[in-house]
Amino acid sequence: MIWLFLPVLIALSALAFFGGREIASRRAGASAIKAHSRPSQHGYYALIWVGVPALVVLLAAAIFSGPIEQSVMQAGAPDSIAQLEPFRRDAFFNDARLVSAGQQPHQIWPQALAEQLTQEARRYGDLSRLLSLGCIVGALVAATLGGLFVYTRISPTLRARNRVEGWIGGVLFTCSVVAVLTTLGIVFSLLWDSLRFFQSVPIAEFLFGTQWSPQIAIRADQVGSTGAFGAVPLFAGTFLIMLIAMLVAAPIGLFSAIYLSEYASRTSRAVFKPILEILAGVPTVVYGFFAALTVGPAFREAFNGLGALMVGGPLDGLGQYLMLVQNQMALVAGAVMGIMLIPFVSSLSDDIINAVPQSLRDGSYAMGATKSETVKRVLLPAALPGIAGALLLAMSRAIGETMIVTMAAGLAANLTLNPLDTVTTVTVQIVTLLTGDQEFDSPKTLAAFGLGLTLFLVTLLLNIVAQRIVQKYREQYD
Amino acid sequence: MKLPFFHNPAKASDGREGGASDNPGLPLMGGQIVPGVTDTTRPDETRDESFLTPEPEADARGAPAAQRVPAVTAASGTAGPTKIMARDVSVFYGEKQALYDVSLDIPDKTVTALIGPSGCGKSTFLRTMNRMNDTIQGCRVTGRIEMDGNDINTKAIDPVLLRAQVGMVFQKPNPFPKTIYENVAYGPKIHGLTTNKTELDGVVEASLKRAGLWEEVADRLHSAGTGLSGGQQQRLVIARAIAVNPEVILMDEPCSALDPIATAKIEELIDELRERYCIVIVTHSMAQAARVSQRTAFFHMGRLVETGNTEEIFTNPRERRTLDYITGRFG
């Protein structure tokens, strides 16, 4: 409702701009001194003073009108409604709002309440009209006051140009503060809920325990009623998958970066680079079902077939094991995640290798070195810190990656380093702990925050180290 | 009014290509050409006006121009036979031609300076001599370059091995991000020139000594080469180039990133290296060409304008453009 006022506000601001410009040029013309700022800068100054206060009033109204409405309605409700159970009362007021907006109520109320409903709906309509009117008037008053203030201020000596500049700086600062505050808020909520989790589960047990079974029984006499929150199997699973992913991504990504920056002609570079970038743009969920539906079954069939060949031979035991391999295994998730990381590693490494000065290449070629000798003996040693940084960044992505592991790694918290086994990761467990109907005060749900905090700290550390290394490396050649 | 710098091109007497110096005994005093002494000795009737710019300072009788010419202080005379012979060398970068039919003989055990304004093709020409232009995409070289009578642009010549024979030093010191020792050992290692550590140590020491850097770095051979000063880095790069025992050393403005003291040291070094190697140096500094080179070739707009003994180029250029350049009127 009150947002309908926005076009009016825009029109008012435009009026303020043109009016301010006009007034400024008239006053400058009438005055003997040379004006400090151009008329249009005065116009912008007027626009800010008219638009911003009104906008602030509107924003405040949008945020607070809902709660105000609710509390006024509840305070003024007749006893028959005030005596309802809280959830029924909420439903009642909800329906009252619907009726006042001309819609059908969600449920059929008993006769007595239904009469109350029409009455309350009318009261609701009156109240919200009053509130809307109030905030429109408030906005108009704010705009007028701002306009009057500017009207008294505009003069040839007013430094409108610098003041507008100050406002622009303020707006930009506010935007960046929003980003920082949001991050801080997320970190603190993570910390807060983790603390609650660590009140019920000791930190040492969480970090060093080897049993993970977060299911807590509803009744105390059920099997496994306590639950176990030792996260070591999750850390091991995460590490195993990250390791497999890096074994795939590091060499392939690095070598393709070397090819692109040193060997590729301009034309093949123009073909390969965009394709790698497309690969980087594939959503991880697509990689996820690629892993679950294509790679997983293919790997299982290959291992089962290999096992069938070995059964009865000298490696009978291994054959028996391979025949029982399942679709979901660390190897599949790790390999697909590695493919996902290839473009990431290669484009970062490509940048870093390209940042090695041409003079070093020239120097090496002029000594009679071939391309591969130059790469091996000059470029890679020079780019090594940067490449290490790129690999650390890739690692932190691998640790935080969720979709692929959710779909392809499995759920069983096995403490194993066997890549053919089903493992689970920190991210997968967070997903399973928080999806579905949950109560948000049991250790089971809060465990997700503990895991989240651990994950956040590890990736933060990796990112900081990696950024430092890359930064240092960049400075070296600037 | 006549200038002492222009003479009859037909009268070849000193072995200079296509030109003559009719006044070999040009008086020098304290490194300065004394104006006016040679000025009236011989009228210059056959002067070709076609390529002349308007005469400078009408009645200065050559003096102001002559005073701006750097004094030639390098040892004179070419010591060796022709090492590199270029014939009709043209270089194209894609469609753009950067070098037009350059023919030049470069003698062994001599410093040959390539001078000329920016973009005149002197560096491009330098890079044809070790086929460094091969590393630039879209670069094409035509014509014939012979080293010791062998065409270096044939298929039979491996550019990688050629570059081991023709060392190169660049404008900006470019030591590899390795230790001083590893920098010098780089060439011997990749070419397998030594069989054991002792031999390699010997090569590194000899190269550093020859580059005049041994005394300064002997106690920190295993610290980073990039930690040296600019001048030291450039000498390290020279040591690296001579460690593979090249026959020719190409230098592309080796001192342009250095301070005067470091420059003096490099120039001294170039003069010493002249006894063993054929050196070709590209320089922006006329004074440097005059100090270190025995032969000078002047390039302009992708063409070789004039070449000859440095002393003659600087005292007696045949071409107006050369005079204008060495006196600092353009470039």
JSON list of C-alpha atoms in Angstrom, two decimals, chain A residues 357-371 373-375 378, chain B residues 126-136 147 158-172 174-176 183-184 186-188 190-191 193 234 237-252:
[
{"chain": "A", "resi": 357, "resn": "PRO", "atom": "CA", "xyz": [57.56, -11.82, -16.64]},
{"chain": "A", "resi": 358, "resn": "GLN", "atom": "CA", "xyz": [58.23, -12.48, -20.31]},
{"chain": "A", "resi": 359, "resn": "SER", "atom": "CA", "xyz": [61.84, -11.51, -19.69]},
{"chain": "A", "resi": 360, "resn": "LEU", "atom": "CA", "xyz": [62.40, -14.74, -17.76]},
{"chain": "A", "resi": 361, "resn": "ARG", "atom": "CA", "xyz": [61.08, -16.78, -20.68]},
{"chain": "A", "resi": 362, "resn": "ASP", "atom": "CA", "xyz": [63.23, -14.81, -23.11]},
{"chain": "A", "resi": 363, "resn": "GLY", "atom": "CA", "xyz": [66.23, -15.32, -20.88]},
{"chain": "A", "resi": 364, "resn": "SER", "atom": "CA", "xyz": [65.69, -19.05, -20.78]},
{"chain": "A", "resi": 365, "resn": "TYR", "atom": "CA", "xyz": [65.02, -19.39, -24.51]},
{"chain": "A", "resi": 366, "resn": "ALA", "atom": "CA", "xyz": [68.07, -17.26, -25.24]},
{"chain": "A", "resi": 367, "resn": "MET", "atom": "CA", "xyz": [70.13, -19.74, -23.22]},
{"chain": "A", "resi": 368, "resn": "GLY", "atom": "CA", "xyz": [69.00, -22.43, -25.63]},
{"chain": "A", "resi": 369, "resn": "ALA", "atom": "CA", "xyz": [66.39, -24.03, -23.40]},
{"chain": "A", "resi": 370, "resn": "THR", "atom": "CA", "xyz": [63.43, -25.78, -24.94]},
{"chain": "A", "resi": 371, "resn": "LYS", "atom": "CA", "xyz": [59.86, -25.01, -23.92]},
{"chain": "A", "resi": 373, "resn": "GLU", "atom": "CA", "xyz": [62.96, -27.03, -19.92]},
{"chain": "A", "resi": 374, "resn": "THR", "atom": "CA", "xyz": [61.87, -23.44, -19.55]},
{"chain": "A", "resi": 375, "resn": "VAL", "atom": "CA", "xyz": [58.60, -24.47, -17.94]},
{"chain": "A", "resi": 378, "resn": "VAL", "atom": "CA", "xyz": [62.18, -21.36, -14.72]},
{"chain": "B", "resi": 126, "resn": "LEU", "atom": "CA", "xyz": [69.50, -8.37, -33.13]},
{"chain": "B", "resi": 127, "resn": "ARG", "atom": "CA", "xyz": [66.88, -11.01, -32.45]},
{"chain": "B", "resi": 128, "resn": "THR", "atom": "CA", "xyz": [67.20, -12.47, -35.93]},
{"chain": "B", "resi": 129, "resn": "MET", "atom": "CA", "xyz": [70.76, -13.49, -35.11]},
{"chain": "B", "resi": 130, "resn": "ASN", "atom": "CA", "xyz": [69.74, -16.06, -32.48]},
{"chain": "B", "resi": 131, "resn": "ARG", "atom": "CA", "xyz": [66.31, -16.70, -33.99]},
{"chain": "B", "resi": 132, "resn": "MET", "atom": "CA", "xyz": [64.60, -15.33, -30.91]},
{"chain": "B", "resi": 133, "resn": "ASN", "atom": "CA", "xyz": [61.98, -14.00, -33.31]},
{"chain": "B", "resi": 134, "resn": "ASP", "atom": "CA", "xyz": [60.85, -17.62, -33.67]},
{"chain": "B", "resi": 135, "resn": "THR", "atom": "CA", "xyz": [59.29, -17.35, -30.23]},
{"chain": "B", "resi": 136, "resn": "ILE", "atom": "CA", "xyz": [57.05, -14.49, -31.35]},
{"chain": "B", "resi": 147, "resn": "MET", "atom": "CA", "xyz": [77.27, -17.52, -39.12]},
{"chain": "B", "resi": 158, "resn": "ASP", "atom": "CA", "xyz": [68.25, -26.31, -34.39]},
{"chain": "B", "resi": 159, "resn": "PRO", "atom": "CA", "xyz": [67.38, -22.90, -32.92]},
{"chain": "B", "resi": 160, "resn": "VAL", "atom": "CA", "xyz": [67.86, -24.33, -29.44]},
{"chain": "B", "resi": 161, "resn": "LEU", "atom": "CA", "xyz": [71.48, -25.22, -30.18]},
{"chain": "B", "resi": 162, "resn": "LEU", "atom": "CA", "xyz": [72.02, -22.00, -32.09]},
{"chain": "B", "resi": 163, "resn": "ARG", "atom": "CA", "xyz": [70.99, -20.03, -29.03]},
{"chain": "B", "resi": 164, "resn": "ALA", "atom": "CA", "xyz": [73.59, -21.86, -27.00]},
{"chain": "B", "resi": 165, "resn": "GLN", "atom": "CA", "xyz": [76.17, -20.55, -29.48]},
{"chain": "B", "resi": 166, "resn": "VAL", "atom": "CA", "xyz": [74.72, -17.07, -29.56]},
{"chain": "B", "resi": 167, "resn": "GLY", "atom": "CA", "xyz": [74.15, -15.77, -26.06]},
{"chain": "B", "resi": 168, "resn": "MET", "atom": "CA", "xyz": [71.86, -12.87, -25.34]},
{"chain": "B", "resi": 169, "resn": "VAL", "atom": "CA", "xyz": [71.62, -10.23, -22.64]},
{"chain": "B", "resi": 170, "resn": "PHE", "atom": "CA", "xyz": [68.43, -8.24, -22.30]},
{"chain": "B", "resi": 171, "resn": "GLN", "atom": "CA", "xyz": [67.47, -4.69, -21.47]},
{"chain": "B", "resi": 172, "resn": "LYS", "atom": "CA", "xyz": [66.14, -5.48, -18.04]},
{"chain": "B", "resi": 174, "resn": "ASN", "atom": "CA", "xyz": [66.40, -11.07, -15.90]},
{"chain": "B", "resi": 175, "resn": "PRO", "atom": "CA", "xyz": [68.07, -13.46, -13.48]},
{"chain": "B", "resi": 176, "resn": "PHE", "atom": "CA", "xyz": [65.96, -16.53, -12.86]},
{"chain": "B", "resi": 183, "resn": "ASN", "atom": "CA", "xyz": [71.59, -19.08, -12.53]},
{"chain": "B", "resi": 184, "resn": "VAL", "atom": "CA", "xyz": [75.06, -19.52, -13.95]},
{"chain": "B", "resi": 186, "resn": "TYR", "atom": "CA", "xyz": [71.51, -23.16, -15.87]},
{"chain": "B", "resi": 187, "resn": "GLY", "atom": "CA", "xyz": [73.00, -23.32, -19.37]},
{"chain": "B", "resi": 188, "resn": "PRO", "atom": "CA", "xyz": [75.68, -25.95, -18.65]},
{"chain": "B", "resi": 190, "resn": "ILE", "atom": "CA", "xyz": [70.43, -28.01, -19.75]},
{"chain": "B", "resi": 191, "resn": "HIS", "atom": "CA", "xyz": [73.06, -28.57, -22.42]},
{"chain": "B", "resi": 193, "resn": "LEU", "atom": "CA", "xyz": [78.22, -29.44, -20.77]},
{"chain": "B", "resi": 234, "resn": "GLN", "atom": "CA", "xyz": [73.14, -7.70, -15.34]},
{"chain": "B", "resi": 237, "resn": "VAL", "atom": "CA", "xyz": [73.08, -12.54, -16.63]},
{"chain": "B", "resi": 238, "resn": "ILE", "atom": "CA", "xyz": [76.24, -12.01, -18.69]},
{"chain": "B", "resi": 239, "resn": "ALA", "atom": "CA", "xyz": [77.95, -14.72, -16.64]},
{"chain": "B", "resi": 240, "resn": "ARG", "atom": "CA", "xyz": [75.01, -16.97, -17.31]},
{"chain": "B", "resi": 241, "resn": "ALA", "atom": "CA", "xyz": [75.31, -16.30, -21.04]},
{"chain": "B", "resi": 242, "resn": "ILE", "atom": "CA", "xyz": [79.04, -16.99, -21.20]},
{"chain": "B", "resi": 243, "resn": "ALA", "atom": "CA", "xyz": [78.79, -20.13, -19.08]},
{"chain": "B", "resi": 244, "resn": "VAL", "atom": "CA", "xyz": [77.73, -22.11, -22.16]},
{"chain": "B", "resi": 245, "resn": "ASN", "atom": "CA", "xyz": [80.77, -20.85, -24.04]},
{"chain": "B", "resi": 246, "resn": "PRO", "atom": "CA", "xyz": [79.01, -18.96, -26.80]},
{"chain": "B", "resi": 247, "resn": "GLU", "atom": "CA", "xyz": [80.76, -17.47, -29.82]},
{"chain": "B", "resi": 248, "resn": "VAL", "atom": "CA", "xyz": [78.54, -14.45, -30.13]},
{"chain": "B", "resi": 249, "resn": "ILE", "atom": "CA", "xyz": [76.93, -12.35, -27.39]},
{"chain": "B", "resi": 250, "resn": "LEU", "atom": "CA", "xyz": [73.99, -10.19, -28.31]},
{"chain": "B", "resi": 251, "resn": "MET", "atom": "CA", "xyz": [73.16, -7.35, -25.93]},
{"chain": "B", "resi": 252, "resn": "ASP", "atom": "CA", "xyz": [69.85, -5.52, -26.17]}
]
